[in-house]
């Protein structure tokens, strides 16, 4: 008899087929795989797309004049802002703190003089950025207004090189100012973490719980064949989810991909593998599906909270950053944002690639130690 | 009778926590033999079978299965063994055909499609091939499971209560098949609770609380117990067994159809006790050769703890 422990492609294919068949019949899981990305994207998408109008706005008029007045009028006309009144500079903080106004626009002393000289006077806008997604539309309108209001009124020689005013936006309460664009890469990472770890976490425990593991163990299938055979369908699912998210965000929210798409998919693949090895390790440690689920959430929570998805990473305390730096999601967020929004290349992203590789390797080592080849 | 041994293990031990579930098990099964594995619930039959096919690692002991080391070579034993689990362990959410196809792929069965189709036809399930295995009735599940472990033509069959819940006709067909396989040289180790099945085995082993209490052919086991058995027949038999059990010399009393059997090792004591107890009743009593069932009921009543594992 020949060698027996070699990897058999035929057996591996058999396991792959079985997994796909079971997945096809498991409506709930299948629904989760397609449903989670869509629902999450729509939920967050509303936040991205929500374009609230009539945001209460106060004006600090330190230098009243025709331009300031027409700017304020234009703001009101844009329908994004609802001017609640003119206030004293000292009241501004109070009003913002209490949430009575969302914006305070300040025309500093000497505004008209500088504008006439073409010096681009500062126009200070303080925004309540606790909900940065909601602010997006209003803030972009402010820029437009500046061009419309200030530029046409000026004589040709005094028309400044753009910009006519120096629009300074202070995002209060959320200095990082997570913008709409930040959500999509973040969502991609979160959805992949959740579905990949959860699904594979259940993959082995389900066999054990249903008693089919005993049958599987009594066949010549090797652990490597079983594990990789079980993983492949989820890799494909992960890639599908990412495609779904990218397409939807492109079509619905018009978010472009600035960097290389193949590089993005390569990085997604790496991230998927990191999560799958973790899921498989969970499922070989866990005794039943419930335990595996608990482990998944034990991992999922810090991933959401400490990766920079929820809170700005730089603003977190040192210990939280240290934990965050271990998590693959932290690095994937940086990578995905880099590729999607800044068009970064691999060289620039490398500092975030190797920690994911290291994580995967370490988990794999633990996983292969804990995989049970018997029923003991 | 000197066929080589398909299974030859000795001193096998297995603990679950502090429960000693299999105690110093020694077992010799000859090639081509049908070997019956008997014992009350929880006596360690399933655990012993799992030790033999490498699904559990013994705490101590050693031995060979098909000439290969049970501990070290389990990967080489598996392809030649067909193991039918006690609990249905095929995939509920795969169809009958998909299950067979999967198992055939795992064992690298040559000409897979033909083998699967033939099995489906033999089972009479060809028209229901697309039915999900989970929706089969209990007996059909058993028959499917058995068919699936025969697909790869194993040299050794380990069957854990293969006919539990199977109807009499299918059971007879099954045993015909087993004898047929055995005639072609396949070794069969089968656990069962049925006496008629035990009688169809070439040799038997009786396990109680993880300990092998008796082994050999049915006649050997019966005669080794040195039982004397009386059959008591007549009217108004009910309630009599509990009376008989109290008598000195009666080690076992049980109803057998319309009669009662009472057995004991001390022939003289048994006879005088019975005659005294039955005096005045219009009952007929006669000595009979003890059956295998008498022997097993005797063994079961003799074992201290029929339910749990071992008590230290
Ligand atoms: N995985 C396990 N963990 C702990 N104890 C176990 C385990 N499997 C079996 N046991 C114990 O080992 C003992 C023997 O069990 P086993 O299943 O081998 O009995 P059996 O002879 O097959 O019984 P049955 O006729 O009911 O199938 C029982 O006391 C059982 O509780
Ligand atoms: Mg059992």
Short mmCIF file of N, CA, C and O in Angstrom, two decimals, chain A residues 1 4 10-15 17-18 21-22 25 207-212 214-221 373-376, chain B residues 14 46 50 54-57 75-76 78-81 83 85 87-91 93-95 98 102-103 105-107 132 148:
data_model
loop_
_atom_site.label_atom_id
_atom_site.label_comp_id
_atom_site.label_asym_id
_atom_site.label_seq_id
_atom_site.Cartn_x
_atom_site.Cartn_y
_atom_site.Cartn_z
N UNK A 1 0.85 -1.21 0.00
CA UNK A 1 0.00 0.00 0.00
C UNK A 1 0.88 1.25 0.00
O UNK A 1 1.95 1.28 0.58
N UNK A 4 -0.10 7.17 2.69
CA UNK A 4 -1.51 7.33 3.06
C UNK A 4 -1.84 8.73 3.54
O UNK A 4 -2.97 9.15 3.51
N UNK A 10 -8.94 14.38 -4.75
CA UNK A 10 -10.29 13.84 -4.96
C UNK A 10 -11.11 13.96 -3.68
O UNK A 10 -12.27 14.37 -3.70
N UNK A 11 -10.49 13.61 -2.55
CA UNK A 11 -11.21 13.73 -1.28
C UNK A 11 -11.52 15.19 -0.98
O UNK A 11 -12.62 15.53 -0.54
N UNK A 12 -10.53 16.03 -1.24
CA UNK A 12 -10.69 17.45 -0.98
C UNK A 12 -11.87 18.00 -1.79
O UNK A 12 -12.72 18.73 -1.29
N UNK A 13 -11.95 17.59 -3.04
CA UNK A 13 -13.05 18.02 -3.91
C UNK A 13 -14.38 17.53 -3.33
O UNK A 13 -15.38 18.26 -3.33
N UNK A 14 -14.37 16.29 -2.84
CA UNK A 14 -15.58 15.73 -2.25
C UNK A 14 -16.07 16.58 -1.08
O UNK A 14 -17.26 16.88 -0.96
N UNK A 15 -15.13 17.00 -0.22
CA UNK A 15 -15.50 17.82 0.93
C UNK A 15 -16.03 19.18 0.47
O UNK A 15 -17.04 19.68 0.96
N UNK A 17 -17.50 19.88 -2.38
CA UNK A 17 -18.85 19.71 -2.94
C UNK A 17 -19.88 19.60 -1.82
O UNK A 17 -20.92 20.23 -1.83
N UNK A 18 -19.53 18.79 -0.82
CA UNK A 18 -20.44 18.61 0.31
C UNK A 18 -20.74 19.94 0.99
O UNK A 18 -21.89 20.27 1.28
N UNK A 21 -23.07 22.03 -1.11
CA UNK A 21 -24.43 21.50 -1.09
C UNK A 21 -25.13 21.88 0.21
O UNK A 21 -26.28 22.31 0.23
N UNK A 22 -24.40 21.72 1.32
CA UNK A 22 -25.00 22.02 2.61
C UNK A 22 -25.31 23.51 2.74
O UNK A 22 -26.34 23.90 3.28
N UNK A 25 -28.40 24.48 0.97
CA UNK A 25 -29.66 24.09 1.62
C UNK A 25 -29.92 24.88 2.89
O UNK A 25 -31.01 24.89 3.40
N UNK A 207 -20.61 19.80 12.87
CA UNK A 207 -20.41 18.37 12.59
C UNK A 207 -20.35 17.59 13.91
O UNK A 207 -20.88 16.50 14.03
N UNK A 208 -19.66 18.18 14.87
CA UNK A 208 -19.51 17.47 16.14
C UNK A 208 -20.85 17.33 16.84
O UNK A 208 -21.17 16.28 17.38
N UNK A 209 -21.63 18.40 16.82
CA UNK A 209 -22.90 18.38 17.52
C UNK A 209 -23.89 17.42 16.88
O UNK A 209 -24.68 16.77 17.55
N UNK A 210 -23.89 17.35 15.57
CA UNK A 210 -24.84 16.49 14.87
C UNK A 210 -24.38 15.04 14.83
O UNK A 210 -25.10 14.17 14.35
N UNK A 211 -23.16 14.77 15.28
CA UNK A 211 -22.68 13.38 15.30
C UNK A 211 -22.06 12.96 13.98
O UNK A 211 -21.57 11.84 13.87
N UNK A 212 -22.08 13.84 12.99
CA UNK A 212 -21.52 13.47 11.69
C UNK A 212 -20.00 13.48 11.71
O UNK A 212 -19.36 12.90 10.84
N UNK A 214 -18.16 11.92 13.70
CA UNK A 214 -17.71 10.54 13.91
C UNK A 214 -17.57 9.82 12.57
O UNK A 214 -16.61 9.10 12.33
N UNK A 215 -18.54 10.08 11.70
CA UNK A 215 -18.49 9.47 10.38
C UNK A 215 -17.31 10.01 9.57
O UNK A 215 -16.55 9.27 8.96
N UNK A 216 -17.18 11.34 9.63
CA UNK A 216 -16.10 12.00 8.89
C UNK A 216 -14.75 11.48 9.37
O UNK A 216 -13.84 11.21 8.58
N UNK A 217 -14.61 11.31 10.69
CA UNK A 217 -13.35 10.82 11.26
C UNK A 217 -13.06 9.38 10.86
O UNK A 217 -11.90 8.98 10.78
N UNK A 218 -14.10 8.61 10.61
CA UNK A 218 -13.87 7.21 10.28
C UNK A 218 -13.49 7.03 8.81
O UNK A 218 -13.13 5.93 8.40
N UNK A 219 -13.58 8.11 8.04
CA UNK A 219 -13.11 8.04 6.65
C UNK A 219 -11.62 8.40 6.62
O UNK A 219 -11.11 8.95 7.59
N UNK A 220 -10.95 8.11 5.51
CA UNK A 220 -9.52 8.43 5.47
C UNK A 220 -9.22 9.92 5.31
O UNK A 220 -8.05 10.29 5.21
N UNK A 221 -10.23 10.78 5.26
CA UNK A 221 -9.99 12.22 5.06
C UNK A 221 -9.04 12.75 6.14
O UNK A 221 -9.21 12.46 7.32
N UNK A 373 -8.06 15.04 16.22
CA UNK A 373 -8.15 13.99 15.21
C UNK A 373 -9.00 12.82 15.67
O UNK A 373 -9.24 11.89 14.94
N UNK A 374 -9.38 12.81 16.92
CA UNK A 374 -10.19 11.72 17.46
C UNK A 374 -11.39 12.31 18.18
O UNK A 374 -11.57 13.52 18.22
N UNK A 375 -12.19 11.45 18.73
CA UNK A 375 -13.38 11.90 19.46
C UNK A 375 -13.07 12.22 20.92
O UNK A 375 -13.94 12.67 21.64
N UNK A 376 -11.83 11.94 21.38
CA UNK A 376 -11.51 12.12 22.81
C UNK A 376 -11.86 13.52 23.28
O UNK A 376 -11.59 14.46 22.60
N UNK B 14 -9.66 2.45 28.71
CA UNK B 14 -10.11 3.79 28.37
C UNK B 14 -10.85 4.40 29.55
O UNK B 14 -11.73 3.77 30.15
N UNK B 46 -19.72 0.47 22.40
CA UNK B 46 -19.41 1.54 21.44
C UNK B 46 -17.99 2.05 21.66
O UNK B 46 -17.22 2.23 20.71
N UNK B 50 -14.89 2.06 19.00
CA UNK B 50 -14.19 3.29 18.62
C UNK B 50 -12.69 3.17 18.85
O UNK B 50 -11.88 3.73 18.12
N UNK B 54 -9.68 3.57 15.84
CA UNK B 54 -8.82 4.75 15.95
C UNK B 54 -9.57 6.05 16.19
O UNK B 54 -8.99 7.13 16.10
N UNK B 55 -10.87 5.97 16.50
CA UNK B 55 -11.61 7.20 16.79
C UNK B 55 -11.37 7.67 18.21
O UNK B 55 -11.59 8.82 18.54
N UNK B 56 -10.93 6.75 19.05
CA UNK B 56 -10.52 7.11 20.40
C UNK B 56 -9.13 6.53 20.62
O UNK B 56 -8.80 5.48 20.06
N UNK B 57 -8.34 7.23 21.42
CA UNK B 57 -7.02 6.70 21.72
C UNK B 57 -7.07 5.99 23.06
O UNK B 57 -7.54 6.56 24.04
N UNK B 75 -4.47 5.74 10.53
CA UNK B 75 -4.71 6.31 9.20
C UNK B 75 -4.68 5.24 8.11
O UNK B 75 -5.31 5.39 7.08
N UNK B 76 -3.94 4.16 8.35
CA UNK B 76 -3.89 3.09 7.34
C UNK B 76 -4.96 2.04 7.58
O UNK B 76 -5.28 1.26 6.69
N UNK B 78 -8.13 2.91 8.58
CA UNK B 78 -9.42 3.49 8.17
C UNK B 78 -9.87 3.11 6.76
O UNK B 78 -11.04 2.77 6.56
N UNK B 79 -8.98 3.19 5.75
CA UNK B 79 -9.47 2.88 4.39
C UNK B 79 -9.97 1.46 4.23
O UNK B 79 -10.70 1.17 3.29
N UNK B 80 -9.60 0.56 5.15
CA UNK B 80 -9.99 -0.84 4.98
C UNK B 80 -11.12 -1.25 5.91
O UNK B 80 -11.48 -2.42 5.97
N UNK B 81 -11.63 -0.26 6.66
CA UNK B 81 -12.66 -0.57 7.64
C UNK B 81 -13.95 0.14 7.27
O UNK B 81 -13.94 1.27 6.80
N UNK B 83 -17.16 1.41 9.19
CA UNK B 83 -17.66 1.58 10.54
C UNK B 83 -19.06 2.16 10.48
O UNK B 83 -19.27 3.23 9.93
N UNK B 85 -21.87 3.70 12.68
CA UNK B 85 -22.05 4.25 14.01
C UNK B 85 -23.43 3.87 14.56
O UNK B 85 -24.35 3.61 13.82
N UNK B 87 -25.41 5.81 16.36
CA UNK B 87 -26.32 6.91 16.06
C UNK B 87 -26.13 7.28 14.59
O UNK B 87 -25.01 7.29 14.08
N UNK B 88 -27.23 7.57 13.91
CA UNK B 88 -27.15 7.91 12.48
C UNK B 88 -26.19 9.08 12.30
O UNK B 88 -26.34 10.13 12.91
N UNK B 89 -25.18 8.90 11.48
CA UNK B 89 -24.17 9.95 11.38
C UNK B 89 -23.90 10.36 9.95
O UNK B 89 -22.85 10.93 9.65
N UNK B 90 -24.84 10.06 9.06
CA UNK B 90 -24.73 10.65 7.73
C UNK B 90 -25.34 12.04 7.80
O UNK B 90 -25.90 12.43 8.81
N UNK B 91 -25.23 12.77 6.70
CA UNK B 91 -25.62 14.18 6.74
C UNK B 91 -27.09 14.34 6.41
O UNK B 91 -27.53 14.03 5.29
N UNK B 93 -28.79 16.91 5.85
CA UNK B 93 -29.14 17.90 4.84
C UNK B 93 -28.53 17.59 3.47
O UNK B 93 -28.50 18.44 2.60
N UNK B 94 -28.05 16.37 3.31
CA UNK B 94 -27.66 15.91 1.97
C UNK B 94 -28.67 14.84 1.55
O UNK B 94 -29.23 14.14 2.39
N UNK B 95 -28.85 14.71 0.25
CA UNK B 95 -29.78 13.69 -0.22
C UNK B 95 -29.14 12.31 -0.07
O UNK B 95 -27.94 12.19 0.20
N UNK B 98 -26.37 11.99 -2.56
CA UNK B 98 -25.22 12.84 -2.23
C UNK B 98 -24.42 12.25 -1.08
O UNK B 98 -23.18 12.32 -1.07
N UNK B 102 -20.63 11.19 -1.44
CA UNK B 102 -19.59 11.77 -0.59
C UNK B 102 -18.72 10.69 0.04
O UNK B 102 -17.49 10.75 0.00
N UNK B 103 -19.37 9.68 0.61
CA UNK B 103 -18.62 8.60 1.25
C UNK B 103 -17.73 7.90 0.21
O UNK B 103 -16.56 7.60 0.46
N UNK B 105 -16.45 9.17 -2.42
CA UNK B 105 -15.31 10.03 -2.72
C UNK B 105 -14.27 9.97 -1.61
O UNK B 105 -13.07 9.93 -1.87
N UNK B 106 -14.72 9.95 -0.36
CA UNK B 106 -13.79 9.92 0.76
C UNK B 106 -12.92 8.66 0.72
O UNK B 106 -11.75 8.69 1.08
N UNK B 107 -13.52 7.55 0.28
CA UNK B 107 -12.76 6.31 0.25
C UNK B 107 -12.14 6.03 -1.11
O UNK B 107 -11.53 4.98 -1.32
N UNK B 132 -33.88 13.99 1.04
CA UNK B 132 -32.86 14.30 2.04
C UNK B 132 -32.79 13.16 3.06
O UNK B 132 -33.81 12.63 3.49
N UNK B 148 -23.77 2.57 3.08
CA UNK B 148 -22.67 3.51 2.86
C UNK B 148 -21.35 2.96 3.37
O UNK B 148 -20.30 3.30 2.84
#
